[in-house]
CSV table of N, CA and C in Angstrom, one decimal:
chain,number,residue,atom,x,y,z
A,1,MET,N,-17.1,4.0,-94.4
A,1,MET,CA,-15.8,3.8,-95.0
A,1,MET,C,-14.8,4.5,-94.0
A,2,SER,N,-13.7,3.9,-93.8
A,2,SER,CA,-12.7,4.5,-92.9
A,2,SER,C,-11.3,4.0,-93.3
A,3,THR,N,-10.4,4.8,-92.8
A,3,THR,CA,-9.0,4.4,-92.9
A,3,THR,C,-8.6,4.2,-91.4
A,4,ASN,N,-8.0,3.0,-91.2
A,4,ASN,CA,-7.7,2.7,-89.8
A,4,ASN,C,-6.4,3.4,-89.4
A,5,PRO,N,-6.3,4.1,-88.3
A,5,PRO,CA,-5.1,4.7,-87.8
A,5,PRO,C,-4.1,3.5,-87.4
A,6,GLY,N,-2.9,3.7,-87.8
A,6,GLY,CA,-1.9,2.6,-87.4
A,6,GLY,C,-1.9,1.5,-88.4
A,7,GLU,N,-2.7,1.5,-89.4
A,7,GLU,CA,-2.8,0.4,-90.4
A,7,GLU,C,-1.6,0.4,-91.3
A,8,LYS,N,-1.2,-0.8,-91.7
A,8,LYS,CA,0.0,-1.0,-92.5
A,8,LYS,C,-0.2,-0.6,-93.9
A,9,ASP,N,0.9,-0.2,-94.6
A,9,ASP,CA,0.9,0.0,-96.0
A,9,ASP,C,0.7,-1.4,-96.7
A,10,LEU,N,0.2,-1.3,-98.0
A,10,LEU,CA,0.1,-2.5,-98.8
A,10,LEU,C,1.3,-2.6,-99.7
A,11,THR,N,2.0,-3.7,-99.6
A,11,THR,CA,3.2,-3.9,-100.4
A,11,THR,C,3.1,-5.1,-101.2
A,12,PHE,N,3.5,-5.0,-102.5
A,12,PHE,CA,3.5,-6.1,-103.4
A,12,PHE,C,4.7,-5.9,-104.4
A,13,GLY,N,5.6,-6.8,-104.4
A,13,GLY,CA,6.8,-6.6,-105.3
A,13,GLY,C,7.6,-5.4,-104.8
A,14,SER,N,7.9,-4.5,-105.7
A,14,SER,CA,8.6,-3.3,-105.3
A,14,SER,C,7.7,-2.1,-105.1
A,15,VAL,N,6.4,-2.4,-105.1
A,15,VAL,CA,5.4,-1.3,-105.0
A,15,VAL,C,4.8,-1.2,-103.7
A,16,THR,N,4.6,0.0,-103.1
A,16,THR,CA,3.9,0.1,-101.8
A,16,THR,C,2.8,1.1,-102.0
A,17,VAL,N,1.6,0.7,-101.6
A,17,VAL,CA,0.4,1.6,-101.6
A,17,VAL,C,0.3,2.1,-100.2
A,18,PRO,N,0.3,3.4,-100.0
A,18,PRO,CA,0.2,4.0,-98.6
A,18,PRO,C,-1.1,3.6,-98.0
A,19,ALA,N,-1.1,3.5,-96.7
A,19,ALA,CA,-2.3,3.1,-95.9
A,19,ALA,C,-3.4,4.2,-96.1
A,20,SER,N,-3.0,5.4,-96.4
A,20,SER,CA,-4.0,6.5,-96.5
A,20,SER,C,-4.8,6.3,-97.8
A,21,ASP,N,-4.3,5.5,-98.8
A,21,ASP,CA,-5.1,5.2,-100.0
A,21,ASP,C,-6.0,4.0,-99.8
A,22,LEU,N,-5.9,3.3,-98.7
A,22,LEU,CA,-6.8,2.1,-98.5
A,22,LEU,C,-8.0,2.5,-97.7
A,23,GLU,N,-9.2,2.0,-98.2
A,23,GLU,CA,-10.4,2.2,-97.5
A,23,GLU,C,-10.9,0.9,-97.0
A,24,TRP,N,-11.2,0.8,-95.7
A,24,TRP,CA,-11.7,-0.4,-95.0
A,24,TRP,C,-13.2,-0.2,-94.7
A,25,ARG,N,-14.0,-1.2,-94.9
A,25,ARG,CA,-15.4,-1.2,-94.4
A,25,ARG,C,-15.6,-2.6,-93.7
A,26,PHE,N,-16.4,-2.5,-92.6
A,26,PHE,CA,-16.6,-3.7,-91.8
A,26,PHE,C,-18.2,-3.9,-91.7
A,27,SER,N,-18.6,-5.1,-91.9
A,27,SER,CA,-20.0,-5.5,-91.8
A,27,SER,C,-20.2,-6.9,-91.2
A,28,ARG,N,-21.4,-7.2,-91.0
A,28,ARG,CA,-21.7,-8.6,-90.5
A,28,ARG,C,-21.5,-9.6,-91.6
A,29,SER,N,-20.9,-10.7,-91.2
A,29,SER,CA,-20.7,-11.8,-92.2
A,29,SER,C,-22.0,-12.5,-92.4
A,30,SER,N,-22.1,-13.2,-93.6
A,30,SER,CA,-23.3,-13.9,-93.8
A,30,SER,C,-23.1,-15.4,-93.4
A,31,GLY,N,-24.1,-16.2,-93.4
A,31,GLY,CA,-24.0,-17.6,-93.2
A,31,GLY,C,-24.2,-18.0,-91.7
A,32,PRO,N,-24.0,-19.3,-91.4
A,32,PRO,CA,-24.3,-19.7,-90.0
A,32,PRO,C,-23.2,-19.2,-89.1
A,33,GLY,N,-23.5,-19.2,-87.8
A,33,GLY,CA,-22.5,-18.8,-86.8
A,33,GLY,C,-23.2,-18.4,-85.5
A,34,GLY,N,-24.5,-18.3,-85.5
A,34,GLY,CA,-25.2,-18.0,-84.2
A,34,GLY,C,-25.0,-16.6,-83.7
A,35,GLN,N,-24.9,-16.5,-82.4
A,35,GLN,CA,-24.9,-15.2,-81.8
A,35,GLN,C,-23.6,-14.4,-82.2
A,36,HIS,N,-22.5,-15.1,-82.3
A,36,HIS,CA,-21.3,-14.3,-82.6
A,36,HIS,C,-21.4,-13.6,-84.0
A,37,VAL,N,-21.9,-14.3,-85.0
A,37,VAL,CA,-22.1,-13.7,-86.3
A,37,VAL,C,-23.1,-12.5,-86.3
A,38,ASN,N,-24.1,-12.7,-85.5
A,38,ASN,CA,-25.2,-11.7,-85.5
A,38,ASN,C,-24.8,-10.4,-84.8
A,39,THR,N,-23.8,-10.4,-84.0
A,39,THR,CA,-23.4,-9.2,-83.3
A,39,THR,C,-22.1,-8.6,-83.6
A,40,SER,N,-21.2,-9.2,-84.4
A,40,SER,CA,-19.9,-8.7,-84.7
A,40,SER,C,-19.7,-8.4,-86.2
A,41,ALA,N,-19.0,-7.4,-86.5
A,41,ALA,CA,-18.7,-7.0,-87.8
A,41,ALA,C,-17.4,-7.6,-88.3
A,42,THR,N,-17.4,-8.8,-88.7
A,42,THR,CA,-16.1,-9.5,-89.0
A,42,THR,C,-15.9,-9.5,-90.5
A,43,ARG,N,-16.8,-9.2,-91.3
A,43,ARG,CA,-16.6,-9.2,-92.8
A,43,ARG,C,-15.8,-7.9,-93.1
A,44,VAL,N,-14.8,-8.0,-93.9
A,44,VAL,CA,-13.9,-6.9,-94.3
A,44,VAL,C,-14.0,-6.6,-95.8
A,45,THR,N,-14.1,-5.4,-96.1
A,45,THR,CA,-14.1,-5.0,-97.5
A,45,THR,C,-13.0,-3.9,-97.7
A,46,LEU,N,-12.0,-4.2,-98.5
A,46,LEU,CA,-10.8,-3.3,-98.7
A,46,LEU,C,-10.9,-2.8,-100.1
A,47,SER,N,-10.9,-1.4,-100.2
A,47,SER,CA,-11.0,-0.8,-101.5
A,47,SER,C,-9.8,0.2,-101.7
A,48,VAL,N,-9.4,0.3,-103.0
A,48,VAL,CA,-8.3,1.2,-103.4
A,48,VAL,C,-8.8,1.9,-104.7
A,49,ASP,N,-8.7,3.2,-104.7
A,49,ASP,CA,-9.1,3.9,-105.9
A,49,ASP,C,-7.8,4.0,-106.8
A,50,LEU,N,-7.8,3.2,-107.8
A,50,LEU,CA,-6.6,3.1,-108.6
A,50,LEU,C,-6.3,4.4,-109.4
A,51,THR,N,-7.3,5.1,-109.7
A,51,THR,CA,-7.1,6.4,-110.5
A,51,THR,C,-6.4,7.4,-109.6
A,52,GLU,N,-6.5,7.4,-108.3
A,52,GLU,CA,-5.9,8.4,-107.4
A,52,GLU,C,-4.8,7.8,-106.5
A,53,CYS,N,-4.4,6.5,-106.7
A,53,CYS,CA,-3.5,5.9,-105.8
A,53,CYS,C,-2.1,6.5,-106.1
A,54,ALA,N,-1.5,6.9,-105.0
A,54,ALA,CA,-0.1,7.5,-105.1
A,54,ALA,C,1.0,6.5,-105.2
A,55,GLY,N,0.8,5.3,-104.8
A,55,GLY,CA,1.8,4.3,-104.8
A,55,GLY,C,2.1,3.7,-106.2
A,56,LEU,N,1.2,3.8,-107.1
A,56,LEU,CA,1.4,3.3,-108.4
A,56,LEU,C,1.9,4.4,-109.4
A,57,GLY,N,2.9,4.0,-110.2
A,57,GLY,CA,3.4,4.9,-111.2
A,57,GLY,C,2.4,5.0,-112.4
A,58,ARG,N,2.7,5.8,-113.3
A,58,ARG,CA,1.8,6.0,-114.5
A,58,ARG,C,1.6,4.7,-115.3
A,59,THR,N,2.7,4.0,-115.6
A,59,THR,CA,2.6,2.8,-116.4
A,59,THR,C,1.9,1.7,-115.6
A,60,ARG,N,2.2,1.5,-114.3
A,60,ARG,CA,1.6,0.5,-113.5
A,60,ARG,C,0.1,0.8,-113.4
A,61,ARG,N,-0.3,2.0,-113.2
A,61,ARG,CA,-1.7,2.4,-113.1
A,61,ARG,C,-2.4,2.1,-114.3
A,62,GLU,N,-1.8,2.4,-115.5
A,62,GLU,CA,-2.5,2.1,-116.8
A,62,GLU,C,-2.7,0.7,-117.0
A,63,ARG,N,-1.7,-0.1,-116.6
A,63,ARG,CA,-1.8,-1.6,-116.8
A,63,ARG,C,-2.9,-2.1,-115.9
A,64,ALA,N,-2.9,-1.7,-114.6
A,64,ALA,CA,-3.9,-2.1,-113.6
A,64,ALA,C,-5.3,-1.7,-114.1
A,65,LEU,N,-5.5,-0.5,-114.6
A,65,LEU,CA,-6.8,-0.1,-115.0
A,65,LEU,C,-7.3,-0.9,-116.2
A,66,GLU,N,-6.4,-1.2,-117.1
A,66,GLU,CA,-6.7,-2.0,-118.3
A,66,GLU,C,-7.1,-3.5,-117.9
A,67,ARG,N,-6.2,-4.1,-117.1
A,67,ARG,CA,-6.3,-5.5,-116.8
A,67,ARG,C,-7.5,-5.8,-115.8
A,68,LEU,N,-7.8,-4.8,-115.0
A,68,LEU,CA,-8.8,-5.1,-114.0
A,68,LEU,C,-10.1,-4.3,-114.3
A,69,SER,N,-10.3,-3.9,-115.6
A,69,SER,CA,-11.4,-3.1,-115.9
A,69,SER,C,-12.8,-3.8,-115.6
A,70,ALA,N,-12.8,-5.1,-115.7
A,70,ALA,CA,-14.1,-5.8,-115.4
A,70,ALA,C,-14.4,-5.8,-113.9
A,71,ARG,N,-13.4,-5.6,-113.1
A,71,ARG,CA,-13.6,-5.7,-111.6
A,71,ARG,C,-13.7,-4.3,-111.0
A,72,LEU,N,-13.5,-3.3,-111.7
A,72,LEU,CA,-13.5,-1.9,-111.2
A,72,LEU,C,-14.9,-1.3,-111.2
A,73,SER,N,-15.2,-0.5,-110.2
A,73,SER,CA,-16.4,0.3,-110.2
A,73,SER,C,-16.0,1.8,-110.0
A,74,GLY,N,-16.0,2.5,-111.1
A,74,GLY,CA,-15.6,3.9,-111.0
A,74,GLY,C,-14.1,4.0,-110.7
A,75,GLY,N,-13.3,3.1,-111.1
A,75,GLY,CA,-11.9,3.2,-110.9
A,75,GLY,C,-11.5,2.6,-109.5
A,76,VAL,N,-12.4,2.1,-108.8
A,76,VAL,CA,-12.2,1.6,-107.4
A,76,VAL,C,-12.2,0.1,-107.4
A,77,LEU,N,-11.1,-0.5,-106.9
A,77,LEU,CA,-11.0,-2.0,-106.8
A,77,LEU,C,-11.3,-2.4,-105.4
A,78,SER,N,-12.3,-3.3,-105.2
A,78,SER,CA,-12.7,-3.8,-103.9
A,78,SER,C,-12.5,-5.3,-103.8
A,79,VAL,N,-12.1,-5.7,-102.5
A,79,VAL,CA,-11.9,-7.1,-102.2
A,79,VAL,C,-12.5,-7.3,-100.9
A,80,SER,N,-13.3,-8.4,-100.8
A,80,SER,CA,-14.0,-8.8,-99.5
A,80,SER,C,-13.4,-10.1,-98.9
A,81,ALA,N,-13.4,-10.2,-97.6
A,81,ALA,CA,-13.0,-11.4,-96.9
A,81,ALA,C,-14.0,-11.6,-95.7
A,82,GLN,N,-14.5,-12.9,-95.6
A,82,GLN,CA,-15.4,-13.2,-94.5
A,82,GLN,C,-15.2,-14.6,-94.1
A,83,GLU,N,-14.1,-15.3,-94.4
A,83,GLU,CA,-13.9,-16.7,-94.2
A,83,GLU,C,-13.7,-17.0,-92.7
A,84,HIS,N,-13.0,-16.0,-92.0
A,84,HIS,CA,-12.6,-16.3,-90.6
A,84,HIS,C,-13.6,-15.6,-89.6
A,85,ARG,N,-13.6,-16.1,-88.4
A,85,ARG,CA,-14.5,-15.5,-87.4
A,85,ARG,C,-13.9,-14.2,-86.8
A,86,SER,N,-12.7,-14.0,-87.0
A,86,SER,CA,-12.0,-12.8,-86.5
A,86,SER,C,-11.8,-11.7,-87.5
A,87,GLN,N,-12.1,-10.5,-87.1
A,87,GLN,CA,-11.9,-9.4,-88.1
A,87,GLN,C,-10.5,-9.2,-88.5
A,88,ALA,N,-9.6,-9.4,-87.5
A,88,ALA,CA,-8.1,-9.2,-87.8
A,88,ALA,C,-7.7,-10.2,-88.9
A,89,ARG,N,-8.1,-11.5,-88.8
A,89,ARG,CA,-7.7,-12.5,-89.8
A,89,ARG,C,-8.3,-12.1,-91.1
A,90,ASN,N,-9.5,-11.7,-91.1
A,90,ASN,CA,-10.2,-11.3,-92.4
A,90,ASN,C,-9.5,-10.1,-93.0
A,91,ARG,N,-9.0,-9.1,-92.1
A,91,ARG,CA,-8.2,-8.0,-92.6
A,91,ARG,C,-7.0,-8.5,-93.3
A,92,ASP,N,-6.2,-9.4,-92.7
A,92,ASP,CA,-5.0,-9.9,-93.3
A,92,ASP,C,-5.3,-10.6,-94.6
A,93,GLU,N,-6.4,-11.4,-94.6
A,93,GLU,CA,-6.8,-12.1,-95.9
A,93,GLU,C,-7.1,-11.1,-97.0
A,94,ALA,N,-7.9,-10.0,-96.7
A,94,ALA,CA,-8.2,-9.0,-97.7
A,94,ALA,C,-7.0,-8.3,-98.2
A,95,ARG,N,-6.0,-8.0,-97.3
A,95,ARG,CA,-4.8,-7.4,-97.7
A,95,ARG,C,-4.0,-8.3,-98.6
A,96,GLU,N,-3.9,-9.6,-98.3
A,96,GLU,CA,-3.2,-10.5,-99.2
A,96,GLU,C,-3.8,-10.6,-100.5
A,97,ARG,N,-5.1,-10.7,-100.6
A,97,ARG,CA,-5.8,-10.8,-101.9
A,97,ARG,C,-5.6,-9.5,-102.7
A,98,MET,N,-5.7,-8.4,-102.1
A,98,MET,CA,-5.5,-7.1,-102.8
A,98,MET,C,-4.1,-7.1,-103.4
A,99,ALA,N,-3.1,-7.5,-102.5
A,99,ALA,CA,-1.7,-7.4,-103.0
A,99,ALA,C,-1.5,-8.4,-104.2
A,100,ALA,N,-2.1,-9.6,-104.1
A,100,ALA,CA,-2.0,-10.5,-105.2
A,100,ALA,C,-2.6,-10.0,-106.5
A,101,LEU,N,-3.8,-9.4,-106.3
A,101,LEU,CA,-4.5,-8.9,-107.5
A,101,LEU,C,-3.7,-7.8,-108.2
A,102,LEU,N,-3.2,-6.9,-107.3
A,102,LEU,CA,-2.4,-5.7,-107.9
A,102,LEU,C,-1.1,-6.2,-108.5
A,103,ALA,N,-0.4,-7.2,-107.8
A,103,ALA,CA,0.8,-7.7,-108.4
A,103,ALA,C,0.6,-8.3,-109.7
A,104,ASP,N,-0.5,-9.1,-109.9
A,104,ASP,CA,-0.7,-9.7,-111.2
A,104,ASP,C,-1.1,-8.6,-112.3
A,105,ALA,N,-1.9,-7.6,-111.8
A,105,ALA,CA,-2.3,-6.6,-112.8
A,105,ALA,C,-1.2,-5.7,-113.2
A,106,THR,N,-0.2,-5.4,-112.4
A,106,THR,CA,0.8,-4.5,-112.7
A,106,THR,C,2.1,-5.1,-113.2
A,107,ALA,N,2.1,-6.4,-113.3
A,107,ALA,CA,3.3,-7.1,-113.8
A,107,ALA,C,3.5,-6.8,-115.3
A,108,PRO,N,4.8,-6.7,-115.7
A,108,PRO,CA,5.0,-6.3,-117.1
A,108,PRO,C,4.6,-7.5,-117.9
A,109,PRO,N,4.3,-7.2,-119.2
A,109,PRO,CA,3.8,-8.3,-120.1
A,109,PRO,C,5.0,-9.2,-120.4
A,110,PRO,N,4.8,-10.5,-120.7
A,110,PRO,CA,5.9,-11.4,-121.0
A,110,PRO,C,6.6,-11.0,-122.3
A,111,ARG,N,7.8,-11.4,-122.4
A,111,ARG,CA,8.6,-11.1,-123.6
A,111,ARG,C,7.9,-11.8,-124.8
A,112,GLN,N,7.9,-11.1,-125.9
A,112,GLN,CA,7.3,-11.6,-127.1
A,112,GLN,C,8.2,-12.7,-127.7
A,113,ARG,N,7.6,-13.8,-128.2
A,113,ARG,CA,8.4,-14.8,-128.8
A,113,ARG,C,8.9,-14.4,-130.2
A,114,ARG,N,10.2,-14.7,-130.4
A,114,ARG,CA,10.7,-14.4,-131.7
A,114,ARG,C,10.5,-15.6,-132.6
A,115,ALA,N,9.9,-15.5,-133.7
A,115,ALA,CA,9.7,-16.6,-134.6
A,115,ALA,C,11.0,-17.2,-135.1
A,116,SER,N,11.1,-18.5,-135.1
A,116,SER,CA,12.3,-19.1,-135.6
A,116,SER,C,11.9,-20.3,-136.4
A,117,ARG,N,12.8,-20.8,-137.3
A,117,ARG,CA,12.5,-21.9,-138.2
A,117,ARG,C,13.2,-23.1,-137.7
A,118,PRO,N,12.6,-24.3,-137.8
A,118,PRO,CA,13.4,-25.5,-137.4
A,118,PRO,C,14.6,-25.7,-138.3
A,119,SER,N,15.7,-26.2,-137.8
A,119,SER,CA,16.9,-26.4,-138.6
A,119,SER,C,16.7,-27.6,-139.6
A,120,ARG,N,17.6,-27.6,-140.6
A,120,ARG,CA,17.4,-28.7,-141.6
A,120,ARG,C,17.5,-30.1,-141.0
A,121,SER,N,18.4,-30.3,-140.1
A,121,SER,CA,18.6,-31.6,-139.4
A,121,SER,C,17.3,-31.9,-138.6
A,122,ALA,N,16.7,-30.9,-138.0
A,122,ALA,CA,15.5,-31.2,-137.2
A,122,ALA,C,14.3,-31.6,-138.2
A,123,ARG,N,14.2,-30.9,-139.3
A,123,ARG,CA,13.2,-31.3,-140.3
A,123,ARG,C,13.5,-32.7,-140.8
A,124,ARG,N,14.7,-33.1,-141.1
A,124,ARG,CA,15.1,-34.4,-141.6
A,124,ARG,C,14.7,-35.5,-140.5
A,125,ARG,N,15.1,-35.2,-139.2
A,125,ARG,CA,14.7,-36.1,-138.2
A,125,ARG,C,13.2,-36.4,-138.1
A,126,ARG,N,12.5,-35.3,-138.2
A,126,ARG,CA,11.0,-35.4,-138.1
A,126,ARG,C,10.5,-36.3,-139.3
A,127,MET,N,11.0,-36.1,-140.5
A,127,MET,CA,10.5,-36.8,-141.6
A,127,MET,C,10.9,-38.3,-141.5
A,128,ASP,N,12.2,-38.6,-141.0
A,128,ASP,CA,12.6,-39.9,-140.8
A,128,ASP,C,11.7,-40.6,-139.7
A,129,ASP,N,11.4,-39.9,-138.7
A,129,ASP,CA,10.5,-40.5,-137.6
A,129,ASP,C,9.1,-40.8,-138.2
A,130,LYS,N,8.6,-39.9,-139.0
A,130,LYS,CA,7.3,-40.2,-139.6
A,130,LYS,C,7.4,-41.4,-140.6
A,131,ARG,N,8.4,-41.5,-141.3
A,131,ARG,CA,8.6,-42.6,-142.2
A,131,ARG,C,8.7,-43.9,-141.5
A,132,ARG,N,9.5,-44.0,-140.4
A,132,ARG,CA,9.6,-45.2,-139.6
A,132,ARG,C,8.3,-45.6,-138.9
A,133,ARG,N,7.6,-44.6,-138.5
A,133,ARG,CA,6.3,-44.8,-137.8
A,133,ARG,C,5.3,-45.4,-138.9
A,134,GLY,N,5.3,-44.9,-140.1
A,134,GLY,CA,4.4,-45.4,-141.1
A,134,GLY,C,4.7,-46.8,-141.5
A,135,GLU,N,6.1,-47.1,-141.6
A,135,GLU,CA,6.5,-48.5,-141.9
A,135,GLU,C,6.0,-49.5,-140.8
A,136,LEU,N,6.2,-49.1,-139.5
A,136,LEU,CA,5.7,-49.9,-138.4
A,136,LEU,C,4.2,-50.2,-138.5
A,137,LYS,N,3.5,-49.2,-138.8
A,137,LYS,CA,2.0,-49.4,-138.9
A,137,LYS,C,1.6,-50.3,-140.1
A,138,ARG,N,2.4,-50.2,-141.2
A,138,ARG,CA,2.1,-51.0,-142.3
A,138,ARG,C,2.4,-52.5,-142.0
A,139,THR,N,3.4,-52.8,-141.2
A,139,THR,CA,3.7,-54.1,-140.9
A,139,THR,C,2.7,-54.7,-140.0
A,140,ARG,N,1.9,-53.9,-139.3
A,140,ARG,CA,0.9,-54.4,-138.4
A,140,ARG,C,-0.4,-54.8,-139.1
A,141,SER,N,-0.6,-54.3,-140.3
A,141,SER,CA,-1.8,-54.6,-141.1
A,141,SER,C,-1.8,-56.0,-141.6
A,142,ARG,N,-3.0,-56.5,-142.0
A,142,ARG,CA,-3.0,-57.9,-142.5
A,142,ARG,C,-2.4,-57.9,-143.9
A,143,PRO,N,-1.9,-59.0,-144.3
A,143,PRO,CA,-1.3,-59.1,-145.6
A,143,PRO,C,-2.5,-59.0,-146.7
A,144,ALA,N,-2.2,-58.5,-147.8
A,144,ALA,CA,-3.2,-58.4,-148.9
A,144,ALA,C,-3.6,-59.8,-149.4
A,145,GLN,N,-4.9,-60.0,-149.6
A,145,GLN,CA,-5.4,-61.2,-150.1
A,145,GLN,C,-5.4,-61.3,-151.6
A,146,GLU,N,-4.9,-62.3,-152.1
A,146,GLU,CA,-4.7,-62.4,-153.6
A,146,GLU,C,-5.8,-63.3,-154.2
């Protein structure tokens, strides 16, 4: 585990997680690729300890811990990237995924819907439409046999 010197802070929305709170790990990628894959550590794992993260405020931290509880291991959120052959591109990919996860997890909840009742004219229109539809369907049926 290491923090890369000169590494950029992680920014999502109006929140910035300092680079000192990010932990990077590099390992060999899985899958085909021949000699390149066997010798280079291009897989990137980015971790952030949400319980100790200085960039998150109290409310954002609580939201993130609650919403990401299934993905956390001891309060640490980890994201891996190994799609690209280059470590630099995988680093960017991991940073983007982490930012998207944290942005979704720390977003405020949507406004609650206020219950309202349909107006009298809306209820009348609905009943008129239902009546018209029923009459149309009745005209399609066969005439009664006497």
